[in-house]
Amino acid sequence: AIRMTQSPSSFSASTGDRVTITCRASQGISSYLAWYQQKPGKAPKLLIYAASTLQSGVPSRFSGSGSGTDFTLTISCLQSEDFATYYCQQYYSYPSITFGQGTRLEIK
Amino acid sequence: EVQLVESGGGLVQPGGSLRLSCAASGFTVSSNYMSWVRQAPGKGLEWVSVIYSGGSTYYADSVKGRFTISRDNSKNTLYLQMNSLRAEDTAVYYCARDPSTSGSYGGWFDPWGQGTLVTVSS
């Protein structure tokens, strides 16, 4: 199975900061990568698919990049509602989909 | 509005069975690839099973032979039959739609249901 590793596992930041979360695949997955945001007690919400395509309705401060094994999710100017846990997900080996372990973003 | 609503979770003893339901509105379940994804308490996300629009089904190794995914087109509802439940199956179970309309998969999930909690304990 393809293993997805996110870094960092958790960190704190302040509103207005620019933050970057990294996701690394154990083998090349082209651009078959999605990003989700999850808030406590809620279902995950799709942010980005195909590594860099912003889902409709998602604010433009979110962006994704990368291909092959290394990917990033960037939030250009943190807002209070962005403090949450973020997951990457590969679908290169569909239907054997795998997720990263999550990155928890907390308020500094 | 596209929406998914799960039900059927609860407390069950090890070795027991449970059937989860996922009622869809705003789209046709049989026209999309539909998955179940679970999340153990305080843990990350784990894909469990998918049913293709054509009816093919696939499972994670951790549930293969114990869980069965199905759908009722007349009720526009997705199901997950869970047998021989183990403590490690304790999780919130989400149903999720693959939004691709190409007749094949996209690979990502949108939307997700609100989740239903399954607790396996004696």
Short mmCIF file of C-alpha atoms in Angstrom, two decimals:
data_model
loop_
_atom_site.label_atom_id
_atom_site.label_comp_id
_atom_site.label_asym_id
_atom_site.label_seq_id
_atom_site.Cartn_x
_atom_site.Cartn_y
_atom_site.Cartn_z
CA ALA A 1 0.00 0.00 0.00
CA ILE A 2 1.11 3.53 -0.71
CA ARG A 3 2.04 5.29 2.51
CA MET A 4 1.33 9.01 2.89
CA THR A 5 3.36 10.97 5.44
CA GLN A 6 2.43 14.49 6.47
CA SER A 7 4.66 17.00 8.20
CA PRO A 8 4.48 18.47 10.64
CA SER A 9 2.00 16.40 12.66
CA SER A 10 0.94 19.52 14.50
CA PHE A 11 1.99 23.13 14.82
CA SER A 12 0.70 26.47 15.97
CA ALA A 13 0.37 29.68 13.99
CA SER A 14 -1.29 33.07 14.20
CA THR A 15 -4.04 34.62 12.11
CA GLY A 16 -2.55 36.33 9.11
CA ASP A 17 0.36 33.88 8.86
CA ARG A 18 1.26 32.00 5.69
CA VAL A 19 1.48 28.29 6.45
CA THR A 20 2.57 25.25 4.47
CA ILE A 21 1.78 21.59 5.14
CA THR A 22 3.76 18.88 3.38
CA CYS A 23 2.61 15.44 2.25
CA ARG A 24 5.03 12.82 0.93
CA ALA A 25 4.04 9.61 -0.84
CA SER A 26 6.05 6.40 -0.49
CA GLN A 27 6.04 6.09 -4.29
CA GLY A 28 5.16 8.33 -7.19
CA ILE A 29 1.47 9.15 -7.47
CA SER A 30 1.56 11.70 -10.31
CA SER A 31 -1.04 14.34 -9.33
CA TYR A 32 -3.55 11.93 -7.82
CA LEU A 33 -3.80 13.79 -4.54
CA ALA A 34 -6.58 15.51 -2.57
CA TRP A 35 -6.58 17.66 0.56
CA TYR A 36 -9.29 17.85 3.23
CA GLN A 37 -10.02 20.03 6.23
CA GLN A 38 -11.66 18.54 9.31
CA LYS A 39 -12.93 20.41 12.36
CA PRO A 40 -13.69 18.65 15.67
CA GLY A 41 -16.85 16.58 15.54
CA LYS A 42 -17.39 17.31 11.86
CA ALA A 43 -16.92 15.42 8.62
CA PRO A 44 -13.92 16.16 6.41
CA LYS A 45 -14.39 18.85 3.78
CA LEU A 46 -12.76 18.67 0.36
CA LEU A 47 -10.38 21.55 -0.35
CA ILE A 48 -8.26 20.51 -3.32
CA TYR A 49 -8.12 17.61 -5.79
CA ALA A 50 -5.76 16.67 -8.58
CA ALA A 51 -3.02 18.19 -6.38
CA SER A 52 -3.80 21.80 -7.28
CA THR A 53 -7.45 22.18 -8.34
CA LEU A 54 -9.44 24.22 -5.86
CA GLN A 55 -12.83 22.79 -5.04
CA SER A 56 -15.73 25.11 -5.82
CA GLY A 57 -16.56 27.38 -2.90
CA VAL A 58 -13.18 27.00 -1.17
CA PRO A 59 -11.46 30.35 -0.47
CA SER A 60 -8.59 31.26 -2.78
CA ARG A 61 -6.19 31.57 0.16
CA PHE A 62 -5.91 27.78 -0.06
CA SER A 63 -3.62 26.37 -2.72
CA GLY A 64 -1.97 23.07 -3.51
CA SER A 65 1.09 22.09 -5.48
CA GLY A 66 3.35 19.18 -6.24
CA SER A 67 3.49 15.98 -8.24
CA GLY A 68 5.23 12.64 -8.01
CA THR A 69 6.02 12.11 -4.33
CA ASP A 70 6.06 15.59 -2.75
CA PHE A 71 3.05 17.84 -2.26
CA THR A 72 2.18 20.98 -0.32
CA LEU A 73 -0.95 22.68 0.94
CA THR A 74 -0.51 26.40 1.51
CA ILE A 75 -2.81 28.79 3.32
CA SER A 76 -1.73 32.28 2.31
CA CYS A 77 -3.29 34.30 5.15
CA LEU A 78 -4.65 32.29 8.05
CA GLN A 79 -8.14 33.09 9.21
CA SER A 80 -9.65 32.01 12.53
CA GLU A 81 -11.86 29.46 10.78
CA ASP A 82 -8.82 27.72 9.29
CA PHE A 83 -7.66 26.21 12.57
CA ALA A 84 -8.42 22.54 12.02
CA THR A 85 -6.82 19.23 11.07
CA TYR A 86 -5.75 18.72 7.46
CA TYR A 87 -5.43 15.40 5.63
CA CYS A 88 -3.91 14.48 2.31
CA GLN A 89 -5.25 11.48 0.36
CA GLN A 90 -3.82 9.60 -2.60
CA TYR A 91 -5.99 7.93 -5.19
CA TYR A 92 -3.26 6.77 -7.58
CA SER A 93 -3.80 3.20 -6.43
CA TYR A 94 -7.60 3.43 -6.56
CA PRO A 95 -9.55 1.74 -5.08
CA SER A 96 -6.82 1.26 -2.46
CA ILE A 97 -7.02 4.82 -1.25
CA THR A 98 -4.83 5.97 1.63
CA PHE A 99 -4.72 9.10 3.78
CA GLY A 100 -1.94 10.88 5.56
CA GLN A 101 -1.97 10.82 9.35
CA GLY A 102 -3.19 14.40 9.58
CA THR A 103 -1.72 17.78 10.49
CA ARG A 104 -3.31 19.63 13.38
CA LEU A 105 -3.11 23.41 13.03
CA GLU A 106 -3.62 25.26 16.31
CA ILE A 107 -3.81 28.89 17.31
CA LYS A 108 -0.59 30.33 18.71
CA GLU B 1 -28.61 20.26 -2.35
CA VAL B 2 -26.38 17.20 -2.41
CA GLN B 3 -26.55 15.55 1.01
CA LEU B 4 -25.69 12.28 2.74
CA VAL B 5 -27.17 11.17 6.07
CA GLU B 6 -25.85 8.10 7.87
CA SER B 7 -27.68 6.04 10.48
CA GLY B 8 -27.47 2.67 12.18
CA GLY B 9 -24.48 3.09 14.45
CA GLY B 10 -24.47 2.01 18.07
CA LEU B 11 -22.95 -0.26 20.68
CA VAL B 12 -22.39 -3.89 19.69
CA GLN B 13 -20.55 -6.76 21.33
CA PRO B 14 -17.46 -8.30 19.77
CA GLY B 15 -18.51 -10.84 17.17
CA GLY B 16 -21.79 -9.06 16.57
CA SER B 17 -23.28 -7.46 13.49
CA LEU B 18 -24.56 -4.05 12.50
CA ARG B 19 -25.89 -2.49 9.30
CA LEU B 20 -25.19 1.13 8.51
CA SER B 21 -27.33 3.15 6.13
CA CYS B 22 -26.52 6.28 4.14
CA ALA B 23 -29.50 8.09 2.62
CA ALA B 24 -28.65 10.34 -0.30
CA SER B 25 -30.49 13.35 -1.64
CA GLY B 26 -29.78 15.70 -4.52
CA PHE B 27 -28.13 13.02 -6.67
CA THR B 28 -28.49 9.34 -7.62
CA VAL B 29 -26.39 6.89 -5.62
CA SER B 30 -26.25 4.38 -8.45
CA SER B 31 -24.73 6.95 -10.81
CA ASN B 32 -21.68 7.57 -8.62
CA TYR B 33 -18.87 5.63 -7.00
CA MET B 34 -19.75 5.56 -3.29
CA SER B 35 -17.40 4.79 -0.40
CA TRP B 36 -17.33 4.22 3.33
CA VAL B 37 -14.47 5.79 5.28
CA ARG B 38 -13.94 5.37 9.02
CA GLN B 39 -12.14 7.24 11.76
CA ALA B 40 -11.23 5.61 15.05
CA PRO B 41 -11.50 7.90 18.10
CA GLY B 42 -8.70 10.45 18.01
CA LYS B 43 -7.17 8.86 14.92
CA GLY B 44 -6.92 9.50 11.20
CA LEU B 45 -9.05 8.49 8.24
CA GLU B 46 -9.17 4.96 6.83
CA TRP B 47 -10.88 3.99 3.59
CA VAL B 48 -13.12 0.94 4.10
CA SER B 49 -15.04 0.07 0.95
CA VAL B 50 -16.33 1.31 -2.41
CA ILE B 51 -19.15 0.35 -4.74
CA TYR B 52 -18.79 1.37 -8.36
CA SER B 53 -21.67 2.72 -10.39
CA GLY B 54 -21.53 -0.54 -12.33
CA GLY B 55 -21.88 -2.52 -9.10
CA SER B 56 -18.35 -3.80 -8.51
CA THR B 57 -17.25 -3.72 -4.89
CA TYR B 58 -13.86 -3.48 -3.18
CA TYR B 59 -12.71 -3.59 0.43
CA ALA B 60 -9.77 -2.70 2.61
CA ASP B 61 -7.86 -5.78 3.74
CA SER B 62 -8.82 -5.01 7.35
CA VAL B 63 -12.52 -5.66 6.65
CA LYS B 64 -12.46 -8.04 3.70
CA GLY B 65 -14.68 -11.06 4.28
CA ARG B 66 -16.49 -9.38 7.17
CA PHE B 67 -18.08 -6.25 5.67
CA THR B 68 -20.38 -5.95 2.65
CA ILE B 69 -21.22 -2.75 0.80
CA SER B 70 -24.47 -2.52 -1.15
CA ARG B 71 -27.09 -0.07 -2.32
CA ASP B 72 -30.84 0.08 -2.84
CA ASN B 73 -31.51 2.11 -5.95
CA SER B 74 -35.23 2.45 -5.17
CA LYS B 75 -34.37 4.07 -1.82
CA ASN B 76 -31.30 5.92 -3.10
CA THR B 77 -29.46 4.53 -0.11
CA LEU B 78 -26.02 3.02 0.49
CA TYR B 79 -25.42 0.32 3.09
CA LEU B 80 -22.56 -1.28 4.98
CA GLN B 81 -23.26 -4.67 6.53
CA MET B 82 -20.68 -5.32 9.23
CA ASN B 83 -20.28 -8.83 10.64
CA SER B 84 -17.81 -10.43 13.06
CA LEU B 85 -17.12 -7.03 14.57
CA ARG B 86 -13.94 -6.46 16.55
CA ALA B 87 -12.88 -3.83 19.04
CA GLU B 88 -10.62 -2.31 16.40
CA ASP B 89 -13.67 -1.61 14.22
CA THR B 90 -14.77 1.04 16.74
CA ALA B 91 -14.94 4.28 14.77
CA VAL B 92 -17.10 6.97 13.24
CA TYR B 93 -18.19 5.68 9.85
CA TYR B 94 -18.69 8.18 7.05
CA CYS B 95 -20.25 7.60 3.66
CA ALA B 96 -18.83 9.74 0.88
CA ARG B 97 -19.48 10.36 -2.78
CA ASP B 98 -16.94 10.38 -5.56
CA PRO B 99 -18.23 13.38 -7.51
CA SER B 100 -16.94 12.27 -10.90
CA THR B 101 -19.62 12.23 -13.60
CA SER B 102 -17.43 10.64 -16.24
CA GLY B 103 -18.68 7.12 -15.60
CA SER B 104 -15.39 6.33 -13.92
CA TYR B 105 -13.83 7.43 -10.67
CA GLY B 106 -12.39 10.78 -9.78
CA GLY B 107 -10.81 9.45 -6.59
CA TRP B 108 -11.66 12.20 -4.14
CA PHE B 109 -14.70 12.56 -1.87
CA ASP B 110 -17.37 15.24 -1.84
CA PRO B 111 -19.61 15.45 0.03
CA TRP B 112 -19.30 13.38 3.18
CA GLY B 113 -22.11 12.46 5.54
CA GLN B 114 -22.06 13.58 9.16
CA GLY B 115 -20.90 10.16 10.34
CA THR B 116 -22.32 7.48 12.62
CA LEU B 117 -20.45 6.06 15.61
CA VAL B 118 -19.94 2.32 15.94
CA THR B 119 -18.63 1.08 19.28
CA VAL B 120 -17.59 -2.55 19.62
CA SER B 121 -17.28 -3.48 23.28
CA SER B 122 -18.47 -6.02 25.79
#
